[in-house]
Short mmCIF file of C-alpha atoms in Angstrom, two decimals:
data_model
loop_
_atom_site.label_atom_id
_atom_site.label_comp_id
_atom_site.label_asym_id
_atom_site.label_seq_id
_atom_site.Cartn_x
_atom_site.Cartn_y
_atom_site.Cartn_z
CA UNK A 1 9.51 -67.56 -42.19
CA UNK A 2 9.32 -69.05 -38.68
CA UNK A 3 10.75 -67.57 -35.55
CA UNK A 4 14.25 -68.72 -34.72
CA UNK A 5 14.20 -70.67 -31.49
CA UNK A 6 17.04 -70.27 -29.03
CA UNK A 7 19.44 -73.21 -28.97
CA UNK A 8 22.32 -74.33 -26.75
CA UNK A 9 24.74 -72.43 -28.99
CA UNK A 10 22.57 -69.29 -28.92
CA UNK A 11 22.60 -69.33 -25.12
CA UNK A 12 26.39 -69.24 -25.18
CA UNK A 13 26.16 -66.18 -27.46
CA UNK A 14 23.48 -64.49 -25.33
CA UNK A 15 25.08 -65.37 -22.01
CA UNK A 16 28.76 -66.23 -22.56
CA UNK A 17 29.32 -66.14 -18.79
CA UNK A 18 27.63 -69.55 -18.67
CA UNK A 19 31.00 -70.96 -19.76
CA UNK A 20 32.49 -69.75 -16.46
CA UNK A 21 30.65 -72.61 -14.73
CA UNK A 22 33.32 -75.28 -14.35
CA UNK A 23 30.91 -78.18 -13.75
CA UNK A 24 29.76 -79.48 -17.12
CA UNK A 25 26.69 -81.07 -15.49
CA UNK A 26 25.62 -77.81 -13.83
CA UNK A 27 26.30 -75.83 -17.02
CA UNK A 28 24.03 -78.18 -19.01
CA UNK A 29 21.33 -78.02 -16.33
CA UNK A 30 21.44 -74.22 -16.52
CA UNK A 31 21.23 -74.29 -20.33
CA UNK A 32 18.25 -76.65 -20.17
CA UNK A 33 16.51 -74.47 -17.57
CA UNK A 34 17.02 -71.37 -19.71
CA UNK A 35 15.75 -73.12 -22.85
CA UNK A 36 12.73 -74.33 -20.86
CA UNK A 37 11.97 -70.79 -19.60
CA UNK A 38 12.39 -69.22 -23.04
CA UNK A 39 10.13 -71.79 -24.68
CA UNK A 40 7.51 -71.69 -21.90
CA UNK A 41 7.39 -67.90 -22.04
CA UNK A 42 7.34 -67.70 -25.84
CA UNK A 43 10.73 -65.97 -26.14
CA UNK A 44 12.90 -66.63 -29.19
CA UNK A 45 16.02 -65.29 -30.87
CA UNK A 46 14.04 -62.46 -32.52
CA UNK A 47 12.41 -61.11 -29.36
CA UNK A 48 14.57 -62.12 -26.38
CA UNK A 49 16.03 -58.62 -25.98
CA UNK A 50 12.51 -57.26 -25.52
CA UNK A 51 12.19 -59.05 -22.18
CA UNK A 52 12.65 -56.29 -19.60
CA UNK A 53 14.13 -56.12 -16.13
CA UNK A 54 10.86 -54.50 -15.06
CA UNK A 55 7.68 -53.43 -16.82
CA UNK A 56 6.77 -50.53 -14.58
CA UNK A 57 9.83 -49.69 -12.46
CA UNK A 58 12.34 -48.89 -15.23
CA UNK A 59 11.48 -46.38 -17.93
CA UNK A 60 14.95 -46.08 -19.51
CA UNK A 61 14.52 -48.49 -22.43
CA UNK A 62 18.26 -48.57 -23.16
CA UNK A 63 18.92 -50.06 -19.71
CA UNK A 64 15.84 -52.28 -19.40
CA UNK A 65 17.00 -55.56 -20.97
CA UNK A 66 16.84 -58.77 -18.94
CA UNK A 67 19.73 -60.48 -20.74
CA UNK A 68 22.05 -57.51 -20.09
CA UNK A 69 20.90 -57.33 -16.47
CA UNK A 70 21.68 -61.01 -15.89
CA UNK A 71 25.15 -60.62 -17.40
CA UNK A 72 25.88 -57.63 -15.16
CA UNK A 73 24.62 -59.44 -12.05
CA UNK A 74 26.89 -62.40 -12.86
CA UNK A 75 29.90 -60.10 -13.25
CA UNK A 76 29.20 -58.21 -10.01
CA UNK A 77 28.61 -61.44 -8.07
CA UNK A 78 31.80 -63.07 -9.39
CA UNK A 79 33.80 -59.94 -8.58
CA UNK A 80 32.47 -59.89 -5.02
CA UNK A 81 33.16 -63.57 -4.47
CA UNK A 82 36.62 -63.52 -6.05
CA UNK A 83 37.62 -60.48 -3.99
CA UNK A 84 36.51 -62.15 -0.75
CA UNK A 85 38.23 -65.42 -1.61
CA UNK A 86 41.45 -63.68 -2.65
CA UNK A 87 41.67 -61.44 0.41
CA UNK A 88 40.64 -64.00 3.01
CA UNK A 89 42.68 -66.76 1.34
CA UNK A 90 39.78 -69.20 1.55
CA UNK A 91 38.40 -71.50 -1.10
CA UNK A 92 34.78 -72.30 -0.38
CA UNK A 93 34.01 -73.93 -3.75
CA UNK A 94 31.00 -71.62 -4.12
CA UNK A 95 32.03 -70.03 -7.40
CA UNK A 96 29.90 -72.31 -9.62
CA UNK A 97 26.94 -71.94 -7.26
CA UNK A 98 27.22 -68.15 -7.35
CA UNK A 99 27.60 -68.01 -11.14
CA UNK A 100 24.65 -70.37 -11.70
CA UNK A 101 22.57 -68.54 -9.08
CA UNK A 102 23.27 -65.18 -10.71
CA UNK A 103 22.60 -66.65 -14.17
CA UNK A 104 19.24 -68.08 -13.11
CA UNK A 105 18.13 -65.60 -10.43
CA UNK A 106 15.64 -63.93 -12.80
CA UNK A 107 14.85 -66.92 -15.01
CA UNK A 108 11.24 -66.62 -13.91
CA UNK A 109 10.96 -63.25 -15.66
CA UNK A 110 10.82 -65.14 -18.95
CA UNK A 111 7.50 -66.63 -17.82
CA UNK A 112 6.31 -63.66 -15.75
CA UNK A 113 6.48 -61.38 -18.79
CA UNK A 114 5.02 -62.11 -22.21
CA UNK A 115 4.65 -60.42 -25.56
CA UNK A 116 1.14 -59.49 -26.60
CA UNK A 117 1.63 -58.22 -30.11
CA UNK A 118 4.56 -55.82 -29.83
CA UNK A 119 3.86 -54.98 -26.18
CA UNK A 120 5.49 -56.65 -23.19
CA UNK A 121 3.00 -57.30 -20.41
CA UNK A 122 2.50 -59.57 -17.45
CA UNK A 123 1.55 -63.14 -18.28
CA UNK A 124 -1.71 -64.54 -16.96
CA UNK A 125 0.12 -66.61 -14.35
CA UNK A 126 2.11 -63.60 -13.06
CA UNK A 127 -0.77 -62.58 -10.81
CA UNK A 128 -0.30 -65.79 -8.84
CA UNK A 129 3.34 -66.72 -9.39
CA UNK A 130 6.00 -64.01 -9.40
CA UNK A 131 9.37 -64.62 -11.01
CA UNK A 132 11.25 -65.96 -7.93
CA UNK A 133 8.77 -68.81 -7.49
CA UNK A 134 8.28 -69.43 -11.21
CA UNK A 135 12.04 -69.42 -11.71
CA UNK A 136 12.62 -71.88 -8.88
CA UNK A 137 9.97 -74.19 -10.35
CA UNK A 138 11.58 -74.13 -13.81
CA UNK A 139 15.07 -74.60 -12.38
CA UNK A 140 13.90 -77.49 -10.18
CA UNK A 141 12.31 -79.37 -13.06
CA UNK A 142 15.67 -79.11 -14.85
CA UNK A 143 17.65 -80.68 -12.00
CA UNK A 144 19.12 -77.55 -10.41
CA UNK A 145 20.26 -78.21 -6.81
CA UNK A 146 18.55 -76.82 -3.71
CA UNK A 147 21.23 -74.22 -2.93
CA UNK A 148 20.73 -72.57 -6.32
CA UNK A 149 16.95 -72.91 -6.04
CA UNK A 150 17.28 -71.06 -2.72
CA UNK A 151 19.12 -68.20 -4.48
CA UNK A 152 16.41 -67.94 -7.14
CA UNK A 153 13.52 -68.14 -4.68
CA UNK A 154 14.91 -65.66 -2.13
CA UNK A 155 16.66 -62.97 -4.20
CA UNK A 156 13.65 -60.62 -4.24
CA UNK A 157 11.41 -59.22 -1.51
CA UNK A 158 9.65 -62.57 -1.11
CA UNK A 159 12.83 -63.89 0.48
CA UNK A 160 13.29 -61.23 3.16
CA UNK A 161 12.27 -63.55 5.99
CA UNK A 162 14.11 -66.59 4.61
CA UNK A 163 17.45 -67.87 5.78
CA UNK A 164 20.47 -66.67 3.82
CA UNK A 165 23.59 -68.40 2.63
CA UNK A 166 26.76 -66.61 1.57
CA UNK A 167 25.95 -67.43 -2.06
CA UNK A 168 22.38 -66.10 -1.79
CA UNK A 169 23.59 -62.91 -0.08
CA UNK A 170 26.16 -62.26 -2.81
CA UNK A 171 23.69 -62.79 -5.68
CA UNK A 172 20.96 -60.76 -3.95
CA UNK A 173 23.40 -57.89 -3.33
CA UNK A 174 24.66 -58.01 -6.92
CA UNK A 175 21.08 -57.91 -8.22
CA UNK A 176 20.15 -55.00 -5.95
CA UNK A 177 23.26 -53.03 -6.96
CA UNK A 178 22.62 -53.58 -10.67
CA UNK A 179 18.95 -52.60 -10.33
CA UNK A 180 19.77 -49.52 -8.22
CA UNK A 181 22.29 -48.43 -10.87
CA UNK A 182 19.58 -48.60 -13.55
CA UNK A 183 17.20 -46.59 -11.36
CA UNK A 184 19.89 -43.99 -10.67
CA UNK A 185 19.88 -42.96 -14.33
CA UNK A 186 16.12 -42.70 -14.86
#
């Protein structure tokens, strides 16, 4: 029996927050980018929850799932943005950008990590291309706009010297908070 590939419908089950993106075009671009990353990295419905947040920085297996991490980062980022917008009574139209940026910020992990037998390890290309760059490349080839590519490319330490937008700051902070929370309970 073959491995069940991840489809558009599966993505909505794995990452229901994708439906919070109001732009149908952006939502479809995100779905296509995710499908591309899953296929390129060899991830399918049977093994997707084995993809970790980190191979060597998180030892708590119950909290080391990339899909769960992405969902949490989306929720934190949306909460931050909505709170700012509500309290400052401004509408910057960044909500879709922030949701898509949070959704795709770690998309490169699906090509940075690979399964070798039953063991998750770094892919051969990971020595040269870490997940922020790999993720930006995958997102770009699926039509994702520059502002979201910027979020993906700069959310980790590689982006420390890069310019920041409000959207990139929110997603980066949400990612750091979620990761710090995992580390707190090691």
